[in-house]
Amino acid sequence: MKKIGLAILIVLTGIQFIKPARNENGQASPSDISTTISIPSNVQLILQTACYDCHSNHTNYPWYANIQPMGWLLGNHIKDGKAELNFNEFGSYSERRQQSKLKSIASQVKDDEMPLASYSLLHKNARLTKEQKALIIDWAQNAKDNLEQIKP
Amino acid sequence: MIAVAAISLSACNNNDNQSKETTATSGDTTKTGMQSPTAETTSNNPVNDMVAPYLQLKNALANDNSKDAAAAGTEVQKAIEKADPASFSADQKKIFADVKDDAIEHAEHIAANANNIEHQREHFETLSKDLYDMVKVFGTSQTLYQTHCPMYNNNKGANWLSETKDIKNPYLGTKMSTCGEVKEELK
């Protein structure tokens, strides 16, 4: 019994040294969403606090990111999140994909699929009020409609 | 009215064809004025390979079968990934470049959501638009019907492509199977 406990301890200590690469890039991106879509500052603020940790090139890491395997789990979330939607690279998407993304933003927030429940559980800031949700949904839908109209 | 809107949308993706399409359809927008350029309707049209699994997907959704829909989604994705733009005309390359990433993503999400048919339908709506725009430029060897459901998404409405004039609504499923009407014939 003691041996098993010791083995677990050794493994837990060992994995602390295997850290995923950090998602931190302070530079402003030339294809940031703000270069193609207009975002009111109150919406921008919500996006940054509730979405950017997983959907941009810069994560504000919580303390537990330094503890494995939490850090790995987080790293995977960020990787998946950025593959789905990266606000810093939004401008590089085809116009069609931009529209799809805006549609998905609205529907995911409306359906309470995003922000992820497991994320907002640990991040109070990411828990959106009804009003905040409405702001995001309205903005995303309007931005999508505008994109459709801009087409010549 | 909707047919006209759809025409102008597809023309926007395809500026070179805009004047041609407008003149072709100005006389009659309701019937089959929208002939695809015959020169581009070759036997190895990659859009045929995408439309076949798309129709399976459409029918699975109409039957409320999200498992079959997911499987068909995978096939749509494969067909799009397989298409090789090397032999495409300039117009075809342009629309394909615009559609590709978007359509693949919708197909992926449909494939990954075998337990969530409403989410599959959301992606199916945009995928339908992607494929419609592709068919407009590439043509189709099989006659297709652009069909409209006015009720989906809180009466915002949505379109789909069908191989038959008989309405089997993929958005509302078996509950409201016959809701919808054919807006345009594509061949």
Short mmCIF file of C-alpha atoms in Angstrom, two decimals:
data_model
loop_
_atom_site.label_atom_id
_atom_site.label_comp_id
_atom_site.label_asym_id
_atom_site.label_seq_id
_atom_site.Cartn_x
_atom_site.Cartn_y
_atom_site.Cartn_z
CA MET A 1 0.00 0.00 0.00
CA LYS A 2 2.80 2.39 0.93
CA LYS A 3 4.59 1.57 -2.30
CA ILE A 4 1.58 2.52 -4.39
CA GLY A 5 1.26 5.83 -2.56
CA LEU A 6 4.92 6.53 -3.18
CA ALA A 7 4.59 5.68 -6.86
CA ILE A 8 1.66 8.08 -7.25
CA LEU A 9 3.61 10.80 -5.50
CA ILE A 10 6.60 10.28 -7.79
CA VAL A 11 4.42 10.43 -10.90
CA LEU A 12 2.61 13.55 -9.69
CA THR A 13 5.92 15.24 -8.94
CA GLY A 14 7.40 14.12 -12.23
CA ILE A 15 4.62 15.52 -14.39
CA GLN A 16 5.05 18.96 -12.85
CA PHE A 17 8.11 19.35 -15.03
CA ILE A 18 6.23 18.71 -18.26
CA LYS A 19 4.68 22.06 -19.06
CA PRO A 20 2.78 22.92 -22.23
CA ALA A 21 3.93 25.93 -24.24
CA ARG A 22 2.22 29.11 -23.08
CA ASN A 23 -0.30 30.94 -25.21
CA GLU A 24 1.05 34.42 -24.69
CA ASN A 25 1.68 36.94 -27.39
CA GLY A 26 1.52 40.59 -26.45
CA GLN A 27 1.69 41.87 -30.02
CA ALA A 28 -1.33 43.36 -31.73
CA SER A 29 -2.39 41.12 -34.56
CA PRO A 30 -2.85 42.61 -38.05
CA SER A 31 -5.84 40.35 -38.63
CA ASP A 32 -7.56 41.03 -35.32
CA ILE A 33 -11.36 41.06 -35.46
CA SER A 34 -11.38 44.79 -34.71
CA THR A 35 -9.72 45.45 -38.08
CA THR A 36 -12.69 44.03 -40.00
CA ILE A 37 -15.69 44.25 -37.66
CA SER A 38 -16.70 47.18 -35.52
CA ILE A 39 -17.07 46.24 -31.87
CA PRO A 40 -18.48 48.61 -29.24
CA SER A 41 -16.15 48.91 -26.26
CA ASN A 42 -18.60 47.29 -23.82
CA VAL A 43 -18.87 44.24 -26.06
CA GLN A 44 -15.11 44.18 -26.56
CA LEU A 45 -14.64 44.15 -22.79
CA ILE A 46 -16.98 41.16 -22.36
CA LEU A 47 -15.24 39.28 -25.15
CA GLN A 48 -11.87 39.92 -23.58
CA THR A 49 -12.82 38.82 -20.09
CA ALA A 50 -15.08 35.90 -20.98
CA CYS A 51 -13.75 34.59 -24.32
CA TYR A 52 -10.18 35.63 -25.06
CA ASP A 53 -8.52 33.15 -22.69
CA CYS A 54 -9.33 30.36 -25.14
CA HIS A 55 -10.16 32.30 -28.31
CA SER A 56 -7.18 34.57 -28.82
CA ASN A 57 -3.40 34.44 -28.91
CA HIS A 58 -3.15 35.62 -25.35
CA THR A 59 -4.35 33.76 -22.27
CA ASN A 60 -4.50 35.24 -18.79
CA TYR A 61 -3.44 32.11 -16.96
CA PRO A 62 -4.98 31.24 -13.60
CA TRP A 63 -2.72 30.03 -10.79
CA TYR A 64 -3.66 26.39 -11.26
CA ALA A 65 -2.27 26.42 -14.77
CA ASN A 66 1.09 25.80 -13.11
CA ILE A 67 -0.11 22.54 -11.61
CA GLN A 68 -0.26 19.45 -13.80
CA PRO A 69 -2.40 17.88 -15.07
CA MET A 70 -4.59 21.01 -14.80
CA GLY A 71 -2.18 22.90 -17.04
CA TRP A 72 -2.41 20.23 -19.72
CA LEU A 73 -6.18 20.24 -19.63
CA LEU A 74 -6.16 24.00 -19.98
CA GLY A 75 -3.64 23.80 -22.80
CA ASN A 76 -5.93 21.45 -24.71
CA HIS A 77 -8.93 23.70 -24.20
CA ILE A 78 -7.00 26.65 -25.52
CA LYS A 79 -5.77 24.71 -28.53
CA ASP A 80 -9.29 23.55 -29.41
CA GLY A 81 -10.78 26.96 -28.71
CA LYS A 82 -8.35 28.74 -30.98
CA ALA A 83 -8.90 26.25 -33.77
CA GLU A 84 -12.63 26.94 -33.65
CA LEU A 85 -12.40 30.69 -33.31
CA ASN A 86 -9.47 33.04 -32.83
CA PHE A 87 -10.46 36.68 -32.41
CA ASN A 88 -6.89 37.74 -33.13
CA GLU A 89 -6.99 36.03 -36.52
CA PHE A 90 -10.61 36.60 -37.41
CA GLY A 91 -9.69 38.99 -40.23
CA SER A 92 -7.81 36.23 -42.04
CA TYR A 93 -10.93 34.06 -42.36
CA SER A 94 -12.82 34.08 -45.64
CA GLU A 95 -15.81 36.41 -45.55
CA ARG A 96 -18.11 33.42 -45.60
CA ARG A 97 -16.35 31.91 -42.60
CA GLN A 98 -16.52 35.21 -40.74
CA GLN A 99 -20.28 35.19 -41.17
CA SER A 100 -20.50 31.59 -39.99
CA LYS A 101 -18.43 32.44 -36.92
CA LEU A 102 -20.62 35.39 -36.00
CA LYS A 103 -23.69 33.21 -36.39
CA SER A 104 -22.12 30.57 -34.14
CA ILE A 105 -21.09 33.13 -31.53
CA ALA A 106 -24.69 34.31 -31.27
CA SER A 107 -26.18 30.82 -31.13
CA GLN A 108 -23.60 29.38 -28.73
CA VAL A 109 -24.11 32.21 -26.27
CA LYS A 110 -27.88 32.04 -26.69
CA ASP A 111 -27.89 28.29 -26.01
CA ASP A 112 -25.56 28.70 -23.00
CA GLU A 113 -22.99 26.47 -24.69
CA MET A 114 -20.40 29.21 -24.35
CA PRO A 115 -18.61 30.21 -22.19
CA LEU A 116 -18.03 26.59 -21.19
CA ALA A 117 -19.66 25.73 -17.86
CA SER A 118 -16.41 24.23 -16.57
CA TYR A 119 -14.64 27.48 -17.37
CA SER A 120 -17.12 29.90 -15.85
CA LEU A 121 -17.25 27.71 -12.75
CA LEU A 122 -13.68 28.75 -11.99
CA HIS A 123 -13.79 32.19 -13.62
CA LYS A 124 -16.37 34.44 -12.03
CA ASN A 125 -15.68 37.12 -14.64
CA ALA A 126 -16.76 34.80 -17.41
CA ARG A 127 -20.23 34.26 -15.97
CA LEU A 128 -22.36 36.39 -18.24
CA THR A 129 -25.46 38.16 -17.05
CA LYS A 130 -28.61 38.17 -19.16
CA GLU A 131 -27.81 41.71 -20.30
CA GLN A 132 -24.25 40.80 -21.24
CA LYS A 133 -25.48 37.83 -23.24
CA ALA A 134 -27.99 40.02 -25.06
CA LEU A 135 -25.22 42.51 -25.89
CA ILE A 136 -23.06 39.80 -27.44
CA ILE A 137 -25.94 38.18 -29.34
CA ASP A 138 -27.17 41.49 -30.77
CA TRP A 139 -23.71 42.58 -31.74
CA ALA A 140 -22.85 39.26 -33.45
CA GLN A 141 -26.14 39.14 -35.35
CA ASN A 142 -25.87 42.73 -36.51
CA ALA A 143 -22.26 42.27 -37.54
CA LYS A 144 -23.26 39.21 -39.55
CA ASP A 145 -26.11 41.07 -41.25
CA ASN A 146 -23.74 43.93 -42.07
CA LEU A 147 -21.24 41.57 -43.65
CA GLU A 148 -23.99 40.11 -45.82
CA GLN A 149 -25.03 43.56 -46.98
CA ILE A 150 -21.53 44.84 -47.68
CA LYS A 151 -21.15 42.29 -50.44
CA PRO A 152 -21.38 44.16 -53.76
CA MET B 1 -38.36 37.86 -54.26
CA ILE B 2 -36.23 35.32 -52.42
CA ALA B 3 -35.02 33.85 -55.66
CA VAL B 4 -33.84 37.28 -56.72
CA ALA B 5 -32.05 37.79 -53.41
CA ALA B 6 -30.37 34.44 -53.76
CA ILE B 7 -29.28 35.24 -57.26
CA SER B 8 -27.72 38.51 -56.27
CA LEU B 9 -25.92 36.82 -53.38
CA SER B 10 -24.40 34.17 -55.55
CA ALA B 11 -23.49 36.74 -58.15
CA CYS B 12 -21.59 38.63 -55.51
CA ASN B 13 -19.33 35.71 -54.94
CA ASN B 14 -18.69 35.65 -58.57
CA ASN B 15 -18.36 39.11 -59.97
CA ASP B 16 -17.27 38.03 -63.42
CA ASN B 17 -20.54 36.25 -63.93
CA GLN B 18 -22.69 38.95 -62.48
CA SER B 19 -23.62 40.75 -65.65
CA LYS B 20 -24.11 37.50 -67.49
CA GLU B 21 -26.44 36.11 -64.84
CA THR B 22 -28.39 39.29 -64.51
CA THR B 23 -29.12 39.45 -68.21
CA ALA B 24 -29.95 35.78 -68.32
CA THR B 25 -32.48 36.08 -65.54
CA SER B 26 -33.90 39.54 -66.04
CA GLY B 27 -36.64 38.15 -68.27
CA ASP B 28 -37.80 35.42 -65.97
CA THR B 29 -36.65 34.96 -62.43
CA THR B 30 -39.04 32.29 -61.32
CA LYS B 31 -38.39 29.45 -63.71
CA THR B 32 -35.19 27.97 -65.01
CA GLY B 33 -33.52 31.15 -66.14
CA MET B 34 -30.49 30.28 -64.06
CA GLN B 35 -28.74 27.90 -66.40
CA SER B 36 -25.24 27.12 -65.31
CA PRO B 37 -22.61 27.74 -67.94
CA THR B 38 -22.65 24.57 -70.04
CA ALA B 39 -18.93 24.66 -70.71
CA GLU B 40 -18.32 24.13 -67.00
CA THR B 41 -20.73 21.26 -66.58
CA THR B 42 -18.25 18.51 -67.30
CA SER B 43 -18.68 14.88 -66.35
CA ASN B 44 -16.19 15.03 -63.48
CA ASN B 45 -17.89 17.82 -61.61
CA PRO B 46 -16.59 17.69 -58.00
CA VAL B 47 -19.79 19.28 -56.73
CA ASN B 48 -21.71 16.14 -57.70
CA ASP B 49 -19.58 14.23 -55.18
CA MET B 50 -20.46 16.77 -52.50
CA VAL B 51 -24.15 16.93 -53.34
CA ALA B 52 -24.65 13.14 -53.07
CA PRO B 53 -23.73 12.87 -49.35
CA TYR B 54 -25.34 16.27 -48.74
CA LEU B 55 -28.66 14.83 -49.92
CA GLN B 56 -28.19 11.84 -47.58
CA LEU B 57 -27.55 14.32 -44.79
CA LYS B 58 -30.66 16.30 -45.74
CA ASN B 59 -32.81 13.17 -45.72
CA ALA B 60 -31.37 11.99 -42.40
CA LEU B 61 -32.26 15.34 -40.82
CA ALA B 62 -35.74 15.18 -42.36
CA ASN B 63 -36.15 11.79 -40.63
CA ASP B 64 -34.80 13.16 -37.33
CA ASN B 65 -31.91 10.70 -37.58
CA SER B 66 -28.89 12.51 -36.21
CA LYS B 67 -26.63 9.43 -36.35
CA ASP B 68 -27.07 9.02 -40.09
CA ALA B 69 -26.73 12.78 -40.45
CA ALA B 70 -23.37 12.64 -38.69
CA ALA B 71 -22.15 9.83 -40.94
CA ALA B 72 -23.23 11.75 -44.04
CA GLY B 73 -21.51 14.85 -42.67
CA THR B 74 -18.22 12.96 -42.67
CA GLU B 75 -18.76 12.04 -46.33
CA VAL B 76 -19.49 15.64 -47.27
CA GLN B 77 -16.29 16.69 -45.56
CA LYS B 78 -14.27 14.05 -47.44
CA ALA B 79 -15.74 15.09 -50.78
CA ILE B 80 -14.82 18.74 -50.24
CA GLU B 81 -11.32 17.88 -49.08
CA LYS B 82 -10.84 15.61 -52.08
CA ALA B 83 -11.72 18.26 -54.66
CA ASP B 84 -8.68 19.44 -56.56
CA PRO B 85 -8.95 23.01 -57.84
CA ALA B 86 -6.12 22.50 -60.36
CA SER B 87 -8.57 21.87 -63.20
CA PHE B 88 -11.09 24.55 -62.13
CA SER B 89 -11.84 27.68 -64.13
CA ALA B 90 -11.06 31.05 -62.55
CA ASP B 91 -14.66 31.50 -61.39
CA GLN B 92 -14.76 28.03 -59.94
CA LYS B 93 -11.47 28.53 -58.10
CA LYS B 94 -12.77 31.72 -56.59
CA ILE B 95 -16.01 30.30 -55.21
CA PHE B 96 -14.28 27.14 -54.04
CA ALA B 97 -11.63 29.13 -52.16
CA ASP B 98 -14.38 31.12 -50.48
CA VAL B 99 -16.52 28.10 -49.60
CA LYS B 100 -13.96 25.40 -48.77
CA ASP B 101 -12.91 26.11 -45.16
CA ASP B 102 -16.38 27.19 -44.18
CA ALA B 103 -18.12 24.16 -45.64
CA ILE B 104 -15.58 21.72 -44.21
CA GLU B 105 -16.11 23.20 -40.78
CA HIS B 106 -19.89 22.85 -41.02
CA ALA B 107 -19.55 19.24 -42.19
CA GLU B 108 -17.16 18.53 -39.29
CA HIS B 109 -19.55 19.93 -36.74
CA ILE B 110 -22.43 17.95 -38.18
CA ALA B 111 -20.28 14.81 -37.98
CA ALA B 112 -19.27 15.56 -34.38
CA ASN B 113 -22.79 16.21 -33.08
CA ALA B 114 -24.56 12.89 -33.51
CA ASN B 115 -26.39 13.58 -30.24
CA ASN B 116 -27.49 17.13 -31.00
CA ILE B 117 -29.72 17.37 -34.05
CA GLU B 118 -30.60 21.03 -33.54
CA HIS B 119 -26.94 21.93 -33.64
CA GLN B 120 -26.53 19.82 -36.77
CA ARG B 121 -29.38 21.75 -38.35
CA GLU B 122 -27.76 25.09 -37.58
CA HIS B 123 -24.67 24.02 -39.48
CA PHE B 124 -26.74 22.40 -42.19
CA GLU B 125 -28.35 25.75 -42.90
CA THR B 126 -25.05 27.43 -43.74
CA LEU B 127 -23.71 24.35 -45.47
CA SER B 128 -26.78 24.46 -47.71
CA LYS B 129 -25.95 28.01 -48.73
CA ASP B 130 -22.33 27.05 -49.40
CA LEU B 131 -23.39 24.19 -51.64
CA TYR B 132 -26.07 26.23 -53.41
CA ASP B 133 -23.46 28.82 -54.33
CA MET B 134 -21.14 26.06 -55.54
CA VAL B 135 -23.86 24.49 -57.68
CA LYS B 136 -24.57 27.90 -59.21
CA VAL B 137 -21.02 28.12 -60.50
CA PHE B 138 -20.18 24.46 -61.15
CA GLY B 139 -23.58 23.31 -62.35
CA THR B 140 -25.08 19.95 -61.45
CA SER B 141 -25.68 16.79 -63.45
CA GLN B 142 -28.70 15.97 -61.31
CA THR B 143 -31.68 18.34 -61.23
CA LEU B 144 -31.88 20.01 -57.82
CA TYR B 145 -34.54 22.14 -56.19
CA GLN B 146 -33.73 25.09 -53.97
CA THR B 147 -36.42 24.82 -51.32
CA HIS B 148 -37.43 27.32 -48.68
CA CYS B 149 -38.86 26.83 -45.22
CA PRO B 150 -40.25 30.11 -43.85
CA MET B 151 -40.71 28.87 -40.29
CA TYR B 152 -37.25 27.73 -39.23
CA ASN B 153 -35.25 29.83 -36.78
CA ASN B 154 -38.15 31.88 -35.36
CA ASN B 155 -39.62 32.55 -38.78
CA LYS B 156 -36.36 33.84 -40.19
CA GLY B 157 -36.53 31.02 -42.70
CA ALA B 158 -33.92 28.78 -44.27
CA ASN B 159 -33.19 27.03 -47.57
CA TRP B 160 -32.06 23.59 -48.60
CA LEU B 161 -31.26 21.73 -51.77
CA SER B 162 -33.41 18.74 -52.64
CA GLU B 163 -33.35 16.08 -55.34
CA THR B 164 -37.13 16.08 -55.46
CA LYS B 165 -40.02 18.55 -55.59
CA ASP B 166 -41.70 16.67 -52.75
CA ILE B 167 -41.17 18.59 -49.54
CA LYS B 168 -39.50 16.75 -46.67
CA ASN B 169 -38.34 19.43 -44.32
CA PRO B 170 -34.84 18.80 -42.87
CA TYR B 171 -35.07 21.69 -40.38
CA LEU B 172 -38.33 20.85 -38.65
CA GLY B 173 -38.10 17.10 -39.23
CA THR B 174 -41.03 14.73 -38.97
CA LYS B 175 -43.05 17.18 -36.84
CA MET B 176 -43.57 19.59 -39.75
CA SER B 177 -42.43 17.47 -42.63
CA THR B 178 -44.30 19.17 -45.44
CA CYS B 179 -43.51 22.77 -44.55
CA GLY B 180 -41.71 24.51 -47.38
CA GLU B 181 -41.86 25.35 -51.07
CA VAL B 182 -39.65 25.01 -54.10
CA LYS B 183 -38.14 28.34 -55.10
CA GLU B 184 -35.86 27.43 -57.93
CA GLU B 185 -34.94 24.57 -60.17
CA LEU B 186 -31.24 23.98 -60.77
CA LYS B 187 -29.93 21.85 -63.61
#
